[in-house]
Tab-separated table of C-alpha atoms and ligand atoms in Angstrom:
chain	number	residue	atom	x	y	z
H	270	MET	CA	-187.966	142.805	-54.609
H	271	ASN	CA	-188.237	139.075	-53.864
H	272	HIS	CA	-185.884	137.274	-51.477
H	273	LEU	CA	-183.882	135.563	-54.190
H	274	ILE	CA	-183.124	138.793	-56.033
H	275	LYS	CA	-182.474	140.608	-52.767
H	276	SER	CA	-179.987	138.066	-51.470
H	277	ASN	CA	-178.315	137.960	-54.864
H	278	MET	CA	-177.998	141.752	-54.783
H	279	GLU	CA	-176.471	141.567	-51.304
H	280	GLU	CA	-173.924	139.070	-52.628
H	281	ILE	CA	-173.071	141.351	-55.554
H	282	ILE	CA	-172.623	144.319	-53.210
H	283	LYS	CA	-170.287	142.239	-51.002
H	284	GLU	CA	-168.260	141.114	-54.016
H	285	VAL	CA	-168.011	144.674	-55.334
H	286	ALA	CA	-166.877	145.902	-51.908
H	287	SER	CA	-164.035	143.343	-51.823
H	288	LEU	CA	-163.091	144.154	-55.404
H	289	LEU	CA	-162.900	147.879	-54.591
H	290	ALA	CA	-160.987	147.216	-51.369
H	291	ALA	CA	-158.350	145.375	-53.427
H	292	SER	CA	-158.224	147.933	-56.269
H	293	LYS	CA	-155.377	150.419	-56.536
H	294	HIS	CA	-156.918	152.815	-59.035
H	295	ILE	CA	-160.655	153.460	-58.939
H	296	VAL	CA	-162.467	155.905	-61.210
H	297	ALA	CA	-166.140	156.931	-60.974
H	298	PHE	CA	-168.124	158.034	-64.025
H	299	THR	CA	-171.368	159.814	-63.166
H	300	GLY	CA	-174.507	161.054	-64.898
H	301	ALA	CA	-177.807	162.715	-64.116
H	302	GLY	CA	-179.004	159.784	-61.945
H	303	MET	CA	-176.237	160.577	-59.431
H	304	SER	CA	-177.955	163.881	-58.628
H	305	ALA	CA	-181.582	162.715	-58.881
H	306	GLU	CA	-181.744	162.169	-55.108
H	307	SER	CA	-180.439	165.714	-54.630
H	308	GLY	CA	-183.626	166.948	-56.278
H	309	ILE	CA	-182.225	167.751	-59.727
H	310	PRO	CA	-184.578	166.486	-62.427
H	311	PRO	CA	-183.319	164.730	-65.549
H	312	PHE	CA	-183.288	166.656	-68.822
H	313	ARG	CA	-185.227	164.027	-70.750
H	314	GLY	CA	-188.032	161.577	-69.950
H	315	GLU	CA	-190.687	161.903	-67.285
H	316	GLY	CA	-190.371	165.147	-65.319
H	317	GLY	CA	-187.517	166.189	-67.625
H	318	ILE	CA	-186.696	169.853	-68.146
H	319	TRP	CA	-186.895	169.600	-71.926
H	320	ASN	CA	-190.562	168.582	-71.725
H	321	LYS	CA	-191.209	172.063	-70.419
H	322	TYR	CA	-188.616	174.165	-72.245
H	323	ASP	CA	-187.182	174.064	-75.732
H	324	PRO	CA	-183.601	172.694	-75.699
H	325	GLU	CA	-182.903	175.094	-78.593
H	326	SER	CA	-182.073	177.744	-75.969
H	327	LEU	CA	-178.908	175.731	-75.285
H	328	ASP	CA	-177.839	175.522	-78.914
H	329	ILE	CA	-174.713	177.611	-79.345
H	330	GLU	CA	-175.792	179.210	-82.622
H	331	TYR	CA	-179.225	180.065	-81.244
H	332	TYR	CA	-177.519	181.531	-78.169
H	333	TYR	CA	-175.499	184.015	-80.221
H	334	ARG	CA	-178.437	184.872	-82.497
H	335	HIS	CA	-181.103	185.147	-79.767
H	336	THR	CA	-179.028	185.875	-76.681
H	337	GLN	CA	-181.773	187.591	-74.700
H	338	GLN	CA	-184.371	184.810	-75.219
H	339	SER	CA	-181.802	182.125	-74.575
H	340	TRP	CA	-180.645	183.776	-71.335
H	341	SER	CA	-184.165	184.216	-69.991
H	342	ILE	CA	-184.695	180.419	-70.213
H	343	ILE	CA	-181.210	179.651	-68.906
H	344	ARG	CA	-181.801	181.900	-65.885
H	345	LYS	CA	-185.156	180.274	-65.173
H	346	VAL	CA	-183.983	176.669	-65.579
H	347	PHE	CA	-180.473	176.739	-64.175
H	348	TYR	CA	-180.193	179.690	-61.841
H	349	ASP	CA	-183.660	180.280	-60.352
H	350	TYR	CA	-184.470	176.605	-60.023
H	351	PHE	CA	-181.217	174.659	-59.507
H	352	ASN	CA	-179.644	177.318	-57.347
H	353	ASN	CA	-182.185	176.944	-54.598
H	354	SER	CA	-180.833	176.024	-51.187
H	355	GLU	CA	-182.497	172.596	-51.136
H	356	VAL	CA	-180.156	171.227	-53.780
H	357	LYS	CA	-177.236	169.645	-51.945
H	358	PRO	CA	-175.009	166.563	-52.273
H	359	ASN	CA	-176.707	163.280	-51.359
H	360	PRO	CA	-175.138	160.308	-49.495
H	361	GLY	CA	-173.828	158.929	-52.832
H	362	HIS	CA	-171.799	162.103	-53.481
H	363	GLU	CA	-170.539	161.958	-49.895
H	364	VAL	CA	-169.200	158.421	-50.330
H	365	LEU	CA	-167.255	159.410	-53.464
H	366	ALA	CA	-165.765	162.391	-51.601
H	367	LYS	CA	-164.784	160.111	-48.700
H	368	TRP	CA	-163.148	157.632	-51.078
H	369	GLU	CA	-161.051	160.387	-52.674
H	370	ASN	CA	-160.085	161.649	-49.243
H	371	ASP	CA	-159.058	158.103	-48.195
H	372	GLY	CA	-156.849	157.861	-51.292
H	373	ARG	CA	-159.113	155.156	-52.709
H	374	LEU	CA	-160.599	157.056	-55.672
H	375	ASP	CA	-158.377	158.524	-58.410
H	376	CYS	CA	-161.034	160.890	-59.770
H	377	VAL	CA	-164.640	161.441	-60.729
H	378	ILE	CA	-165.469	161.906	-64.396
H	379	THR	CA	-168.846	163.608	-64.444
H	380	GLN	CA	-171.304	164.499	-67.167
H	381	ASN	CA	-173.207	166.579	-64.618
H	382	ILE	CA	-172.910	170.335	-64.569
H	383	ASP	CA	-174.341	170.844	-61.086
H	384	ASP	CA	-171.047	171.136	-59.137
H	385	LEU	CA	-172.311	168.692	-56.480
H	386	HIS	CA	-169.178	166.483	-56.480
H	387	THR	CA	-167.043	169.519	-55.695
H	388	VAL	CA	-169.498	170.758	-53.061
H	389	ALA	CA	-169.356	167.267	-51.487
H	390	GLY	CA	-165.544	167.541	-51.236
H	391	ASN	CA	-164.098	165.848	-54.334
H	392	THR	CA	-161.174	167.844	-55.719
H	393	LYS	CA	-160.297	165.627	-58.669
H	394	VAL	CA	-163.370	166.144	-60.809
H	395	LEU	CA	-163.191	165.994	-64.596
H	396	GLU	CA	-166.159	168.064	-65.768
H	397	PHE	CA	-166.871	166.549	-69.163
H	398	HIS	CA	-169.676	169.002	-69.904
H	399	GLY	CA	-168.442	171.962	-67.855
H	400	ASN	CA	-170.006	173.483	-64.753
H	401	MET	CA	-173.001	175.773	-64.297
H	402	SER	CA	-171.595	177.354	-61.138
H	403	ARG	CA	-169.189	179.418	-63.257
H	404	PHE	CA	-169.717	181.935	-66.033
H	405	VAL	CA	-167.167	182.467	-68.791
H	406	CYS	CA	-166.720	185.696	-70.735
H	407	THR	CA	-167.126	185.060	-74.465
H	408	LYS	CA	-164.819	188.041	-75.156
H	409	CYS	CA	-161.893	187.912	-72.711
H	410	GLY	CA	-162.267	184.264	-71.577
H	411	LYS	CA	-162.162	185.056	-67.838
H	412	LYS	CA	-164.277	182.924	-65.521
H	413	PHE	CA	-166.402	184.107	-62.598
H	414	PRO	CA	-168.465	182.348	-59.907
H	415	ALA	CA	-172.069	182.535	-61.132
H	416	LYS	CA	-173.160	183.669	-57.676
H	417	SER	CA	-170.992	186.797	-57.961
H	418	ILE	CA	-172.851	188.036	-61.052
H	419	LYS	CA	-176.124	189.936	-60.807
H	420	MET	CA	-178.713	188.669	-63.270
H	421	THR	CA	-181.287	191.421	-62.901
H	422	TYR	CA	-180.621	192.560	-66.450
H	423	LEU	CA	-179.987	190.036	-69.174
H	424	PRO	CA	-177.678	189.085	-70.726
H	425	PRO	CA	-175.165	189.398	-67.878
H	426	GLU	CA	-171.952	191.259	-68.722
H	427	CYS	CA	-168.328	190.547	-67.888
H	428	PRO	CA	-167.330	192.693	-64.858
H	429	GLU	CA	-163.922	193.298	-66.473
H	430	CYS	CA	-164.489	193.858	-70.195
H	431	GLU	CA	-168.297	194.104	-70.493
H	432	GLY	CA	-168.286	191.151	-72.909
H	433	LEU	CA	-171.153	188.664	-73.020
H	434	LEU	CA	-171.144	186.055	-70.249
H	435	LYS	CA	-172.135	182.458	-70.883
H	436	PRO	CA	-172.587	179.607	-68.403
H	437	ASP	CA	-169.370	177.571	-68.320
H	438	PHE	CA	-171.065	174.368	-69.422
H	439	ILE	CA	-171.110	173.184	-72.989
H	440	PHE	CA	-174.013	174.024	-75.245
H	441	PHE	CA	-175.233	171.842	-78.112
H	442	GLY	CA	-172.739	172.365	-80.926
H	443	GLU	CA	-169.748	173.044	-78.650
H	444	GLY	CA	-166.719	170.800	-78.098
H	445	ILE	CA	-165.763	168.992	-74.895
H	446	PRO	CA	-163.291	170.924	-72.675
H	447	GLN	CA	-159.882	169.507	-73.694
H	448	GLU	CA	-158.535	168.986	-70.193
H	449	ALA	CA	-161.587	166.963	-69.155
H	450	TYR	CA	-161.619	165.021	-72.419
H	451	TYR	CA	-157.988	163.904	-72.374
H	452	GLY	CA	-157.940	163.603	-68.577
H	453	SER	CA	-160.927	161.222	-68.730
H	454	ILE	CA	-159.314	159.042	-71.378
H	455	ASP	CA	-156.118	158.895	-69.342
H	456	ALA	CA	-158.010	158.020	-66.130
H	457	ALA	CA	-160.040	155.331	-67.923
H	458	GLU	CA	-156.892	153.776	-69.406
H	459	ASN	CA	-155.129	153.613	-66.060
H	460	CYS	CA	-157.675	152.320	-63.563
H	461	ASP	CA	-158.387	148.803	-62.398
H	462	ALA	CA	-161.985	149.453	-61.299
H	463	PHE	CA	-164.392	151.784	-63.095
H	464	ILE	CA	-167.785	152.589	-61.533
H	465	ILE	CA	-170.545	153.815	-63.844
H	466	ILE	CA	-173.217	155.624	-61.832
H	467	GLY	CA	-176.627	156.912	-62.961
H	468	THR	CA	-176.059	157.387	-66.660
H	469	SER	CA	-178.033	155.987	-69.573
H	470	GLY	CA	-174.968	156.045	-71.855
H	471	GLN	CA	-176.801	157.904	-74.622
H	472	VAL	CA	-174.745	161.086	-74.750
H	473	SER	CA	-171.716	161.058	-77.050
H	474	PRO	CA	-168.729	161.329	-76.814
H	475	ALA	CA	-168.919	160.891	-73.009
H	476	ASN	CA	-170.505	157.472	-73.488
H	477	MET	CA	-167.316	156.025	-74.999
H	478	ILE	CA	-165.237	156.532	-71.816
H	479	PRO	CA	-166.412	153.359	-69.973
H	480	GLY	CA	-165.528	151.257	-73.047
H	481	ILE	CA	-161.968	152.592	-72.904
H	482	ALA	CA	-161.676	151.456	-69.273
H	483	LYS	CA	-162.994	148.012	-70.232
H	484	GLN	CA	-160.548	147.681	-73.144
H	485	HIS	CA	-157.686	148.503	-70.805
H	486	GLY	CA	-158.651	145.730	-68.409
H	487	ALA	CA	-160.648	147.549	-65.703
H	488	LYS	CA	-163.505	145.758	-63.962
H	489	ILE	CA	-166.728	147.609	-64.726
H	490	ILE	CA	-169.204	148.136	-61.896
H	491	GLU	CA	-172.512	149.769	-62.715
H	492	ILE	CA	-175.085	151.321	-60.378
H	493	ASN	CA	-178.374	152.348	-61.953
H	494	MET	CA	-182.084	152.153	-61.259
H	495	GLU	CA	-182.507	150.352	-64.562
H	496	PRO	CA	-180.329	148.658	-67.174
H	497	SER	CA	-178.472	151.061	-69.465
H	498	ALA	CA	-176.609	150.920	-72.758
H	499	TYR	CA	-173.652	149.466	-70.800
H	500	THR	CA	-175.342	146.775	-68.710
H	501	LYS	CA	-175.337	143.873	-71.157
H	502	HIS	CA	-172.261	144.906	-73.074
H	503	ILE	CA	-169.512	145.875	-70.672
H	504	SER	CA	-170.694	145.802	-67.047
H	505	ASP	CA	-169.096	143.046	-64.978
H	506	TYR	CA	-171.346	143.891	-62.029
H	507	PHE	CA	-174.744	145.566	-62.281
H	508	ILE	CA	-176.233	146.819	-59.033
H	509	GLN	CA	-179.806	147.908	-59.548
H	510	GLY	CA	-180.893	150.673	-57.213
H	511	LYS	CA	-180.443	154.296	-56.192
H	512	SER	CA	-176.849	155.483	-56.034
H	513	GLY	CA	-177.599	157.435	-52.833
H	514	GLU	CA	-178.457	154.114	-51.169
H	515	ILE	CA	-176.111	151.643	-52.892
H	516	LEU	CA	-172.853	153.609	-52.506
H	517	PRO	CA	-173.208	153.868	-48.687
H	518	GLN	CA	-173.972	150.113	-48.567
H	519	ILE	CA	-170.768	149.345	-50.490
H	520	ASP	CA	-168.793	151.796	-48.358
H	521	ALA	CA	-169.980	150.116	-45.154
H	522	LEU	CA	-168.407	146.831	-46.325
H	523	ILE	CA	-165.028	148.166	-47.474
V	858	NAD	P1	-179.870	160.386	-68.456
V	858	NAD	O1	-180.980	161.269	-67.999
V	858	NAD	O2	-179.792	160.022	-69.897
V	858	NAD	O3	-179.905	159.027	-67.618
V	858	NAD	C1	-180.022	159.054	-66.227
V	858	NAD	C2	-179.803	157.631	-65.733
V	858	NAD	O4	-179.812	157.656	-64.329
V	858	NAD	C3	-180.900	156.653	-66.187
V	858	NAD	O5	-180.284	155.513	-66.724
V	858	NAD	C4	-181.647	156.347	-64.888
V	858	NAD	O6	-182.111	155.010	-64.845
V	858	NAD	C5	-180.586	156.576	-63.846
V	858	NAD	N1	-181.057	156.982	-62.517
V	858	NAD	C6	-182.076	157.808	-62.207
V	858	NAD	N2	-182.142	158.000	-60.879
V	858	NAD	C7	-181.106	157.295	-60.342
V	858	NAD	C8	-180.627	157.097	-59.019
V	858	NAD	N3	-181.201	157.684	-57.960
V	858	NAD	N4	-179.547	156.304	-58.839
V	858	NAD	C9	-178.938	155.698	-59.890
V	858	NAD	N5	-179.357	155.843	-61.177
V	858	NAD	C10	-180.428	156.627	-61.389
V	858	NAD	O7	-178.529	161.073	-67.922
V	858	NAD	P2	-177.067	161.116	-68.526
V	858	NAD	O8	-176.698	159.779	-69.041
V	858	NAD	O9	-176.227	161.759	-67.485
V	858	NAD	O10	-177.204	162.063	-69.790
V	858	NAD	C11	-177.882	163.300	-69.703
V	858	NAD	C12	-177.044	164.525	-70.033
V	858	NAD	O11	-177.719	165.671	-69.486
V	858	NAD	C13	-175.676	164.518	-69.405
V	858	NAD	O12	-174.796	164.789	-70.413
V	858	NAD	C14	-175.660	165.649	-68.383
V	858	NAD	O13	-174.684	166.601	-68.746
V	858	NAD	C15	-176.956	166.386	-68.543
V	858	NAD	N6	-177.691	166.493	-67.255
V	858	NAD	C16	-177.049	166.943	-66.147
V	858	NAD	C17	-177.731	167.062	-64.946
V	858	NAD	C18	-176.997	167.524	-63.726
V	858	NAD	O14	-176.015	168.247	-63.844
V	858	NAD	N7	-177.426	167.102	-62.534
V	858	NAD	C19	-179.079	166.722	-64.878
V	858	NAD	C20	-179.715	166.296	-66.045
V	858	NAD	C21	-179.000	166.169	-67.226
């Protein structure tokens, strides 16, 4: 990074810090990049999970037709790999938790399913795509912590009704959880600063939420390693870098 760009970036970070300090309602909108520094790989692109496994295993129709095959990939990808002890919130997650605790952040809208915002301490988390740390029974609808269910034999069964359990995140072909969907629209309509963090903006309908905030007059701040679908169109401030480094820098100036 040359000096000119660096000093410009420092200026932008300062400006964003004063903007956030003066804002009454701040909302964060996060994607896979938020958790990259926690060691969770992206789904697509270099090192992405779907280069190794067929995303068909997460198609809802395939899941009901080939439950056993689907579950053996789900267990490998999400529960053997992600659930290892090295995956933990990074300094970016910690800043968002601190801001909620300080009364500065209204909520986090996340496309991630990794539960890391909640583990970091955020309580107002709108899980647009659900959460892998819970299982839901496809028969009785009850939810259980994934860690409480033995996965020696697949597919795992509901401890109460012996129905088929499914991870409580949405599969391809499933709708967005209603509470998260309408809650996100409401939060986007009623904030004055909206921070987009680590998302390429390719996944619909989640990708329309930042536009709603913009239309309702919020300032749009974006943190990403590279420009996204939002950068040229709606971002008022684009801070290029890792969220685990940029968020603590902003926090230090508020
Ligand atoms: P994406 O993979 O399409 O885009 C990730 C974005 O993050 C990219 O624009 C990239 O430049 C940026 N990025 C990478 N590292 C970063 C860092 N350290 N700091 C800031 N930005 C960084 O992700 P998406 O837009 O969230 O869409 C993928 C979908 O897959 C989502 O719907 C999500 O549900 C799912 N997903 C979830 C997880 C998770 O739960 N952690 C991980 C992978 C994918």
